[in-house]
Coordinates of C-alpha atoms in Angstrom, one line a residue:
Chain A
X1 CA 15.9 220.5 202.9
X2 CA 12.4 220.0 204.8
X3 CA 10.2 222.7 204.3
X4 CA 9.1 225.1 206.9
X5 CA 5.9 225.0 209.4
X6 CA 7.4 228.6 210.3
X7 CA 4.5 232.1 208.7
X8 CA 3.8 235.1 209.9
X9 CA 0.9 237.1 209.5
X10 CA 2.4 240.4 209.2
X11 CA 4.7 241.3 211.9
X12 CA 3.4 238.8 213.9
X13 CA 5.7 235.0 213.6
X14 CA 4.9 231.5 214.1
X15 CA 6.6 228.2 214.3
X16 CA 3.8 226.4 213.3
X17 CA 0.6 227.6 211.2
X18 CA -2.5 226.3 213.6
X19 CA -3.5 228.0 216.4
X20 CA -5.9 227.2 218.7
X21 CA -9.0 229.7 217.9
X22 CA -11.0 231.9 220.7
X23 CA -13.0 230.6 223.0
X24 CA -11.9 226.8 223.7
X25 CA -9.8 225.9 226.3
X26 CA -8.3 229.2 227.2
X27 CA -8.8 229.5 231.0
X28 CA -5.6 227.9 232.1
X29 CA -2.1 228.5 231.8
X30 CA -0.9 224.8 232.2
X31 CA -3.7 223.8 229.3
X32 CA -1.9 226.7 227.3
X33 CA 1.5 224.9 227.8
X34 CA 0.3 221.6 226.9
X35 CA -1.5 222.9 223.8
X36 CA 1.8 224.6 222.4
X37 CA 3.7 221.4 223.2
X38 CA 1.0 219.5 221.0
X39 CA 1.9 221.7 218.2
X40 CA -0.4 224.4 218.1
X41 CA 1.7 227.6 216.9
X42 CA -0.4 230.1 219.0
X43 CA -2.8 229.8 221.1
X44 CA -5.8 232.5 221.7
X45 CA -7.1 233.4 224.9
X46 CA -10.9 233.2 225.6
X47 CA -12.1 236.4 224.9
X48 CA -11.5 238.5 227.7
X49 CA -14.1 241.4 229.5
X50 CA -13.5 243.8 231.5
X51 CA -14.9 242.1 234.1
X52 CA -15.6 238.7 235.1
X53 CA -18.2 237.0 233.1
X54 CA -20.0 233.6 234.1
X55 CA -21.7 233.4 230.9
X56 CA -24.7 231.0 230.2
X57 CA -26.9 228.5 232.3
X58 CA -26.1 224.8 231.1
X59 CA -27.1 223.4 227.7
X60 CA -24.7 225.2 226.5
X61 CA -23.7 223.2 223.5
X62 CA -25.2 220.4 220.8
X63 CA -23.8 218.5 218.5
X64 CA -25.5 218.5 215.6
X65 CA -26.8 214.9 213.7
X66 CA -23.8 215.2 210.7
X67 CA -21.7 217.3 212.8
X68 CA -21.1 220.5 213.9
X69 CA -21.6 222.1 217.1
X70 CA -23.9 224.7 217.8
X71 CA -23.0 226.5 221.6
X72 CA -24.1 229.3 223.8
X73 CA -21.4 229.4 226.6
X74 CA -21.9 233.3 226.5
X75 CA -18.3 234.7 226.5
X76 CA -17.3 233.1 230.1
X77 CA -13.9 234.2 231.1
X78 CA -12.3 235.2 234.3
X79 CA -11.9 238.5 233.5
X80 CA -8.9 240.8 231.9
X81 CA -6.8 241.5 235.0
X82 CA -7.5 237.6 236.6
X83 CA -6.2 236.5 233.7
X84 CA -3.6 239.2 233.2
X85 CA -2.0 238.1 236.2
X86 CA -2.5 234.4 236.1
X87 CA -0.4 234.5 232.3
X88 CA 2.1 236.7 234.2
X89 CA 4.7 233.7 234.6
X90 CA 4.3 232.4 231.0
X91 CA 8.1 232.8 228.8
X92 CA 7.6 230.0 226.8
X93 CA 3.6 229.9 225.0
X94 CA 3.1 232.4 222.2
X95 CA -0.5 233.7 223.5
X96 CA -3.0 236.0 221.7
X97 CA -5.2 237.7 223.9
X98 CA -8.6 238.2 222.6
X99 CA -10.8 240.9 223.9
X100 CA -14.6 241.9 224.1
X101 CA -16.8 244.8 224.7
X102 CA -19.3 247.5 224.1
X103 CA -16.8 250.6 223.6
X104 CA -13.4 252.0 222.9
X105 CA -12.3 252.2 226.1
X106 CA -13.1 248.9 227.1
X107 CA -10.5 247.2 224.3
X108 CA -7.8 250.3 226.0
X109 CA -8.5 249.5 229.7
X110 CA -7.7 245.6 229.4
X111 CA -4.8 245.9 227.0
X112 CA -3.1 248.4 229.4
X113 CA -3.8 245.4 231.9
X114 CA -1.3 243.0 230.2
X115 CA 1.7 245.4 230.1
X116 CA 3.4 243.1 232.3
X117 CA 2.4 239.8 230.2
X118 CA 4.2 238.2 227.0
X119 CA 1.4 238.8 224.1
X120 CA 2.4 238.4 220.8
X121 CA -1.1 239.9 219.1
X122 CA -4.5 241.4 220.0
X123 CA -7.5 239.7 218.5
X124 CA -10.9 241.8 218.6
X125 CA -13.8 239.9 219.3
X126 CA -15.7 241.9 216.7
X127 CA -17.6 238.8 215.7
X128 CA -19.3 236.5 218.8
X129 CA -23.0 236.0 217.4
X130 CA -25.0 235.4 221.2
X131 CA -24.0 237.9 223.6
X132 CA -25.9 241.5 223.3
X133 CA -24.5 244.9 223.4
X134 CA -20.5 243.1 222.2
X135 CA -18.9 241.0 219.5
X136 CA -21.2 240.8 216.0
X137 CA -23.0 243.9 217.3
X138 CA -20.2 245.6 217.4
X139 CA -19.0 244.2 214.2
X140 CA -22.1 245.2 212.6
X141 CA -21.7 248.6 213.3
X142 CA -18.8 250.2 211.2
X143 CA -17.9 253.0 212.5
X144 CA -17.8 251.7 215.9
X145 CA -15.3 249.5 214.7
X146 CA -13.4 252.5 213.4
X147 CA -13.1 253.9 216.7
X148 CA -12.2 250.5 218.5
X149 CA -9.4 249.8 216.0
X150 CA -7.9 253.3 216.3
X151 CA -8.4 253.9 220.0
X152 CA -6.9 250.1 220.1
X153 CA -3.7 250.6 217.5
X154 CA -3.2 253.7 219.6
X155 CA -2.6 251.8 223.0
X156 CA -0.2 249.1 221.5
X157 CA 2.5 248.5 219.5
X158 CA 1.8 245.0 219.8
X159 CA 0.1 244.0 216.6
X160 CA -3.8 244.0 216.4
X161 CA -5.9 241.4 214.7
X162 CA -9.7 242.0 214.1
X163 CA -12.3 238.6 213.9
X164 CA -15.0 239.3 211.6
X165 CA -18.1 236.7 211.1
X166 CA -21.2 237.3 209.9
X167 CA -24.0 239.1 211.2
X168 CA -26.4 241.7 209.8
X169 CA -23.7 244.3 208.0
X170 CA -22.1 242.8 204.7
X171 CA -19.2 241.2 206.6
X172 CA -16.4 243.1 204.3
X173 CA -18.1 246.4 205.7
X174 CA -17.0 245.7 209.1
X175 CA -13.3 244.2 207.2
X176 CA -13.7 247.5 205.0
X177 CA -13.6 249.7 208.5
X178 CA -11.2 247.7 210.3
X179 CA -8.2 248.1 207.6
X180 CA -8.8 251.7 207.3
X181 CA -8.1 252.0 210.5
X182 CA -5.0 250.6 210.4
X183 CA -5.7 246.7 211.4
X184 CA -2.6 244.7 211.4
X185 CA -5.0 241.4 210.1
X186 CA -7.9 239.8 210.1
X187 CA -9.7 236.4 210.9
X188 CA -12.3 235.2 209.2
X189 CA -14.9 233.8 210.4
X190 CA -16.3 233.2 213.6
X191 CA -19.2 231.2 214.8
X192 CA -22.5 231.8 212.7
X193 CA -25.9 232.3 214.2
X194 CA -28.4 229.2 214.9
X195 CA -30.6 227.1 216.7
X196 CA -31.1 224.0 218.1
X197 CA -34.8 222.9 218.7
X198 CA -35.7 219.2 220.5
X199 CA -38.7 217.5 219.0
X200 CA -39.6 215.5 221.3
X201 CA -40.0 218.6 224.1
X202 CA -40.3 221.0 221.6
X203 CA -38.2 223.5 222.8
X204 CA -34.9 225.0 222.1
X205 CA -31.8 223.1 223.6
X206 CA -29.6 225.6 224.2
X207 CA -30.4 228.0 227.4
X208 CA -29.9 231.1 225.5
X209 CA -31.9 229.6 222.6
X210 CA -29.5 231.1 220.1
X211 CA -26.1 230.0 219.8
X212 CA -23.3 230.1 217.3
X213 CA -22.9 227.0 214.8
X214 CA -19.2 226.0 214.1
X215 CA -17.4 222.9 212.9
X216 CA -17.7 221.5 209.6
X217 CA -21.2 222.9 207.9
X218 CA -19.4 225.9 208.4
X219 CA -16.1 225.7 206.6
X220 CA -17.5 225.9 203.0
X221 CA -18.8 229.5 204.3
X222 CA -15.4 230.8 206.0
X223 CA -12.8 229.5 203.0
X224 CA -15.3 231.8 201.0
X225 CA -14.7 234.7 203.2
X226 CA -11.1 234.4 203.3
X227 CA -11.2 233.9 199.8
X228 CA -13.0 237.0 199.4
X229 CA -11.0 239.0 201.8
X230 CA -7.7 238.1 200.3
X231 CA -9.0 239.0 196.9
X232 CA -10.1 242.1 197.9
X233 CA -8.0 243.6 200.9
X234 CA -3.8 243.5 201.3
X235 CA -4.0 242.5 204.7
X236 CA -2.7 239.2 206.5
X237 CA -5.3 236.5 207.3
X238 CA -6.1 233.9 209.4
X239 CA -8.5 231.4 208.3
X240 CA -11.1 230.1 210.5
X241 CA -14.1 227.7 211.2
X242 CA -14.8 224.2 210.3
X243 CA -10.8 223.3 210.4
X244 CA -10.2 219.8 210.9
X245 CA -7.8 218.4 208.6
X246 CA -5.1 219.0 207.3
X247 CA -6.3 219.6 204.0
X248 CA -9.1 222.1 205.5
X249 CA -5.7 223.4 206.6
X250 CA -4.3 224.0 203.1
X251 CA -7.3 224.7 201.5
X252 CA -7.4 228.4 203.5
X253 CA -3.8 228.6 202.5
X254 CA -4.6 228.7 199.1
X255 CA -7.9 230.9 199.5
X256 CA -4.9 233.5 200.9
X257 CA -4.7 232.6 204.8
X258 CA -1.3 232.9 206.2
X259 CA -2.5 230.8 209.5
X260 CA -5.3 229.3 210.7
X261 CA -7.6 228.7 213.8
X262 CA -8.6 225.8 215.2
X263 CA -11.8 225.5 217.7
X264 CA -14.4 222.7 217.5
X265 CA -11.9 220.4 216.2
X266 CA -11.1 220.0 219.3
X267 CA -14.2 218.6 220.7
X268 CA -14.3 215.8 218.0
X269 CA -10.6 214.7 217.7
X270 CA -8.8 216.4 220.8
X271 CA -5.3 218.6 220.9
X272 CA -3.8 215.8 218.3
X273 CA -5.7 217.5 215.9
X274 CA -2.5 219.6 216.0
X275 CA 0.4 217.3 215.2
X276 CA -1.7 215.7 212.4
X277 CA -2.9 218.8 211.2
X278 CA 1.2 219.8 211.0
X279 CA 2.3 216.6 209.7
X280 CA 0.1 216.3 207.3
X281 CA 1.3 220.0 205.9
X282 CA 4.8 218.6 206.2
X283 CA 4.1 215.8 203.6
X284 CA 2.1 217.6 201.2
X285 CA 4.3 220.9 201.2
X286 CA 7.3 217.8 200.8
X287 CA 4.7 215.7 197.7
X288 CA 4.4 219.5 196.0
X289 CA 7.8 220.4 196.1
X290 CA 7.6 223.7 198.5
X291 CA 10.0 224.9 201.3
X292 CA 7.4 227.5 202.9
X293 CA 4.2 228.2 204.0
X294 CA 4.2 231.8 201.5
X295 CA 5.0 230.1 198.6
X296 CA 0.9 228.9 198.9
X297 CA -0.9 231.1 200.5
X298 CA -3.2 232.4 198.1
X299 CA -2.6 230.0 195.0
X300 CA -6.1 229.6 194.6
X301 CA -6.9 232.8 193.3
X302 CA -4.2 232.6 190.8
X303 CA -5.3 229.3 189.1
Chain B
X1 CA -27.5 206.3 210.9
X2 CA -25.2 205.6 213.6
X3 CA -26.2 207.8 216.9
X4 CA -24.2 210.8 217.7
X5 CA -23.4 210.8 221.2
X6 CA -23.4 214.5 220.9
X7 CA -26.4 214.9 219.9
X8 CA -28.9 215.2 222.8
X9 CA -31.2 212.3 223.1
X10 CA -34.8 212.3 224.7
X11 CA -35.6 209.3 227.5
X12 CA -38.9 209.7 229.7
X13 CA -38.0 208.6 233.3
X14 CA -40.1 205.1 234.4
X15 CA -39.0 204.7 237.8
X16 CA -37.9 207.4 241.0
X17 CA -36.3 205.6 244.2
X18 CA -36.1 207.4 247.2
X19 CA -32.4 206.6 248.7
X20 CA -32.6 208.7 251.4
X21 CA -35.1 212.3 252.0
X22 CA -32.6 214.5 249.7
X23 CA -31.3 211.5 247.3
X24 CA -33.0 210.0 244.4
X25 CA -32.9 207.5 241.8
X26 CA -34.1 208.1 238.2
X27 CA -34.5 205.3 236.2
X28 CA -35.1 205.8 232.1
X29 CA -34.3 203.0 229.4
X30 CA -31.0 203.7 227.0
X31 CA -29.0 201.2 225.3
X32 CA -26.1 203.1 225.1
X33 CA -26.3 204.5 229.3
X34 CA -27.0 201.0 230.1
X35 CA -23.7 200.1 229.1
X36 CA -20.9 202.8 230.0
X37 CA -17.7 202.0 231.7
X38 CA -17.6 202.5 235.4
X39 CA -16.2 206.5 235.6
X40 CA -17.8 207.7 232.6
X41 CA -20.5 210.1 232.5
X42 CA -23.1 211.6 230.7
X43 CA -24.6 215.8 230.5
X44 CA -28.2 215.6 231.1
X45 CA -30.7 218.2 230.5
X46 CA -33.4 218.7 232.4
X47 CA -35.8 220.5 230.0
X48 CA -36.1 224.1 230.9
X49 CA -34.0 224.3 234.2
X50 CA -30.5 223.3 233.0
X51 CA -28.3 220.2 231.7
X52 CA -25.5 218.5 234.3
X53 CA -22.7 216.5 233.9
X54 CA -23.7 213.0 236.0
X55 CA -22.1 209.5 236.7
X56 CA -23.9 206.8 235.3
X57 CA -25.9 204.7 237.7
X58 CA -26.4 201.4 236.9
X59 CA -30.3 199.4 236.7
X60 CA -30.2 195.8 237.8
X61 CA -32.3 195.1 234.2
X62 CA -30.8 194.9 231.3
X63 CA -31.3 198.1 228.6
X64 CA -32.1 200.2 231.8
X65 CA -29.9 203.1 233.3
X66 CA -30.5 205.9 235.9
X67 CA -29.1 208.9 237.4
X68 CA -28.5 209.0 241.2
X69 CA -29.1 212.8 242.4
X70 CA -29.2 214.0 245.4
X71 CA -31.0 217.9 244.7
X72 CA -28.2 220.6 246.3
X73 CA -28.4 224.0 243.9
X74 CA -31.5 224.5 240.8
X75 CA -30.4 222.1 238.7
X76 CA -29.4 219.1 240.7
X77 CA -33.1 219.8 242.9
X78 CA -34.6 220.4 239.1
X79 CA -33.2 217.2 238.1
X80 CA -34.4 215.5 242.2
X81 CA -37.6 216.6 241.2
X82 CA -38.5 215.2 237.8
X83 CA -41.4 212.7 238.0
X84 CA -42.2 209.1 236.5
X85 CA -43.7 210.0 232.8
X86 CA -41.0 212.9 232.9
X87 CA -38.8 212.9 229.7
X88 CA -34.6 214.3 230.1
X89 CA -31.7 214.3 227.8
X90 CA -28.6 212.7 227.8
X91 CA -25.6 212.6 225.7
X92 CA -23.0 210.8 225.6
X93 CA -21.0 208.7 228.0
X94 CA -17.7 210.6 228.1
X95 CA -14.6 210.6 230.2
X96 CA -12.6 207.3 230.9
X97 CA -13.4 205.2 233.6
X98 CA -11.3 202.6 236.2
X99 CA -8.5 200.0 235.3
X100 CA -10.1 197.2 237.0
X101 CA -6.9 195.3 239.0
X102 CA -8.1 192.0 240.6
X103 CA -7.4 190.4 244.1
X104 CA -7.9 192.6 247.1
X105 CA -9.8 195.9 246.5
X106 CA -10.9 198.9 248.5
X107 CA -13.9 201.2 246.6
X108 CA -14.4 204.5 248.9
X109 CA -17.0 206.9 248.2
X110 CA -18.9 209.9 249.3
X111 CA -22.3 210.6 248.6
X112 CA -23.2 210.0 245.4
X113 CA -19.4 209.4 244.5
X114 CA -21.1 205.8 244.9
X115 CA -22.5 205.5 242.2
X116 CA -19.1 205.5 239.7
X117 CA -18.2 202.6 242.2
X118 CA -21.1 201.2 242.4
X119 CA -21.0 200.4 238.5
X120 CA -17.4 199.3 239.8
X121 CA -19.0 196.8 241.3
X122 CA -20.7 195.2 238.3
X123 CA -17.2 194.6 236.4
X124 CA -15.8 193.1 239.3
X125 CA -14.2 189.3 238.8
X126 CA -15.5 186.4 241.0
X127 CA -12.5 185.8 243.3
X128 CA -11.9 189.3 244.1
X129 CA -11.8 190.3 248.1
X130 CA -13.7 193.4 248.2
X131 CA -14.1 196.1 251.1
X132 CA -16.8 198.7 250.0
X133 CA -16.2 202.1 252.0
X134 CA -19.4 204.1 251.8
X135 CA -18.7 207.8 254.1
X136 CA -21.9 210.2 254.9
X137 CA -22.5 212.4 257.9
X138 CA -25.1 210.9 259.6
X139 CA -27.6 207.5 259.1
X140 CA -30.0 209.4 257.2
X141 CA -27.6 210.3 254.4
X142 CA -26.5 206.2 254.4
X143 CA -27.7 205.3 250.8
X144 CA -26.4 202.0 248.6
X145 CA -25.4 199.8 251.6
X146 CA -27.9 197.2 250.5
X147 CA -27.1 197.0 246.6
X148 CA -23.3 196.8 247.5
X149 CA -23.7 194.0 249.8
X150 CA -26.4 192.5 246.9
X151 CA -23.7 193.2 243.7
X152 CA -21.0 191.3 246.2
X153 CA -23.0 188.2 247.5
X154 CA -20.5 185.9 246.0
X155 CA -17.7 187.7 246.6
X156 CA -15.6 188.1 249.4
X157 CA -16.8 191.4 250.8
X158 CA -17.2 193.9 253.5
X159 CA -19.0 197.1 253.4
X160 CA -18.0 199.4 256.0
X161 CA -20.5 202.5 256.6
X162 CA -18.7 206.0 258.4
X163 CA -21.1 208.2 259.8
X164 CA -19.2 212.1 260.7
X165 CA -21.7 212.1 263.5
X166 CA -21.4 208.2 264.4
X167 CA -25.4 208.1 264.2
X168 CA -25.2 204.6 262.4
X169 CA -21.5 202.3 261.3
X170 CA -18.3 203.6 262.4
X171 CA -18.2 206.9 264.1
X172 CA -16.2 209.7 262.7
X173 CA -14.7 210.4 258.7
X174 CA -13.9 208.2 256.4
X175 CA -10.4 209.0 255.3
X176 CA -9.5 207.7 259.5
X177 CA -10.6 204.8 258.4
X178 CA -8.8 204.9 255.2
X179 CA -5.7 205.5 257.0
X180 CA -7.3 202.3 259.3
X181 CA -7.2 200.0 256.4
X182 CA -4.5 200.4 254.3
X183 CA -2.5 199.7 256.9
X184 CA -3.7 196.6 257.4
X185 CA -4.4 195.5 254.2
X186 CA -2.2 195.3 251.1
X187 CA -4.6 196.5 248.8
X188 CA -3.8 195.4 244.6
X189 CA -6.3 198.3 243.8
X190 CA -7.8 201.6 245.4
X191 CA -10.9 203.3 244.0
X192 CA -12.7 206.7 245.3
X193 CA -15.1 209.0 244.2
X194 CA -16.8 211.8 246.3
X195 CA -15.9 215.1 247.8
X196 CA -13.0 215.8 246.7
X197 CA -11.1 216.3 249.9
X198 CA -12.0 213.0 250.3
X199 CA -10.5 211.9 247.4
X200 CA -7.0 213.6 248.1
X201 CA -6.7 212.2 251.7
X202 CA -7.5 208.8 250.2
X203 CA -5.0 209.2 247.1
X204 CA -2.6 210.6 249.7
X205 CA -2.8 207.0 252.7
X206 CA -2.6 205.1 249.0
X207 CA -0.1 206.8 247.5
X208 CA 2.3 206.8 250.5
X209 CA 2.3 203.4 250.7
X210 CA 2.5 202.7 247.6
X211 CA -0.6 201.3 246.9
X212 CA -2.4 201.3 243.3
X213 CA -5.7 204.4 243.4
X214 CA -7.3 206.2 240.9
X215 CA -10.1 208.7 241.8
X216 CA -12.8 209.9 239.4
X217 CA -12.9 213.9 239.7
X218 CA -15.6 216.2 239.3
X219 CA -15.5 219.5 238.0
X220 CA -17.7 222.6 236.9
X221 CA -18.6 221.6 233.6
X222 CA -20.1 223.1 230.1
X223 CA -19.6 221.6 227.4
X224 CA -18.2 218.0 228.4
X225 CA -16.2 217.4 225.6
X226 CA -13.2 219.2 225.6
X227 CA -14.1 222.3 224.0
X228 CA -14.9 225.3 226.6
X229 CA -12.1 224.3 229.3
X230 CA -14.3 224.7 232.6
X231 CA -13.5 221.6 234.0
X232 CA -9.4 221.9 234.0
X233 CA -7.4 221.0 236.5
X234 CA -4.2 222.4 236.1
X235 CA -3.1 220.8 232.5
X236 CA -5.8 218.1 232.8
X237 CA -9.7 218.2 231.2
X238 CA -11.6 216.2 233.7
X239 CA -14.0 215.5 230.5
X240 CA -11.6 214.3 228.0
X241 CA -8.4 213.2 230.2
X242 CA -10.8 211.9 232.7
X243 CA -13.0 211.9 235.1
X244 CA -10.7 209.0 236.3
X245 CA -7.0 209.8 237.0
X246 CA -4.0 207.6 238.9
X247 CA -2.9 208.9 242.2
X248 CA 0.5 209.5 240.7
X249 CA -0.5 212.1 238.1
X250 CA -2.8 213.7 240.4
X251 CA -0.3 214.1 243.3
X252 CA 1.5 216.1 241.1
X253 CA -1.1 218.2 240.0
X254 CA -1.3 221.3 242.4
X255 CA -4.6 222.2 242.0
X256 CA -5.8 218.9 243.1
X257 CA -7.5 218.9 246.5
X258 CA -6.7 222.5 246.9
X259 CA -9.1 224.6 244.0
X260 CA -11.4 224.2 241.9
X261 CA -12.9 227.3 239.4
X262 CA -16.1 229.1 239.4
X263 CA -18.5 229.4 236.6
X264 CA -15.9 232.4 234.8
X265 CA -12.9 230.5 235.9
X266 CA -11.6 231.8 238.2
X267 CA -9.5 229.5 240.4
X268 CA -11.0 229.1 244.1
X269 CA -10.3 227.4 247.2
X270 CA -11.8 224.5 248.8

């Protein structure tokens, strides 16, 4: 029998384990449909704020020699109300809404705006490393994380995911605060705060100076975080950070992830990356004799 | 080590040509940019100011490339004001390119949309019969007429200028001339780049007559590599799927010719 790519992240069911990471390609329902047809198990929206944000001026992205990217797009997004209206016609695509805000009420206000939209989960951005007052600055405050998660959990029956990253507070404290407050799953990790300096002009390249490092350079770090979280907490995990091949995806599953997210690899390999990863996982499962994804989750911790 | 095309490469401006009071061509040396295909673009960093998507202009010496910029907003004005000896950064090239047909060709360019048309002219075959249509608002905004004639000197060709106010060439919009030409001649290939309404009408006129037509689109662009999503038109990404699209594909796209997205990604009417 053909192995199944179906996976579940707690109550969230996906036909395929690789989903689009937040911040990538996420402003058009037409593009979401295309990604779904291209093999994405779900798509995570750009992080939405209560009002539209323009983001930072260019340059907003920089390709590192040797691989990887530094970006400071600045959470540009059309705002939750506009986005909710755009996705209302959606019937087919499993959409996870990423939200960014400073206070608990920002998140609960936005969730109300999606009452007419088909949303399979919310992902709280507690980890963007390059915008003040939101993202990592929120995730670095475990007490605020507790308040946000509790408020959000009281606002919706839809599963809620916390996306954590590496900031000044140990990320496991953020995970702990989210788990204590009833979070349904954790996405780990976001980009890591970084900078690129041009030696000829002797200045930082990104208009915001600092950006988030993503892609292959962060994969071993992201993998370590997934391994640590799954060793310490009984919580479903979505692995994110530098995944670009099926081998990367399998590594994250073996470390304890139930699903994975793809971001930078789209810049390197375009959207074919979803089918390539799905096919690679299927061949691996056949070769190793697995019939379901959950037979592989966390196996690396037992060896 | 092989050059990482996503890594910003610093180039020095060697020559500046004033094309019109508001349009300049900046020439620099770079082997990668000198050999890009017509329709491809680069992300151009003006240190301290911004980074812009720009079609890569030809420079007639080997190993050299150029950008032709019209001063408009702060970013393009920043590039317009770059002096000889100053540094800019380039990454890319990105995007696809025009499919080159042979025979009777029509190139329709408006404003700095002429840039990929000039590069396309460097790829034509000796027997191609080429009509270049240049649209401008008035006489003092016409440029590349001499360059087009020079690039086509060994081909059967004509260069037609239209100005909205009739101060030079034919009076009227460029698309009126497109209509006249496609009614007279069964072109083997039509190529266009410029203001989207101009391209939309050109694509409609060509497509309705069953003629092969391609357009090079321009959109709000941040990353240039298919990550940020800013440049989407329907389900297409201009940076990855374009900049060049077939007319029969574009005609089905509900956003082409009608909407573009602002910096926040909200659809706005043209």
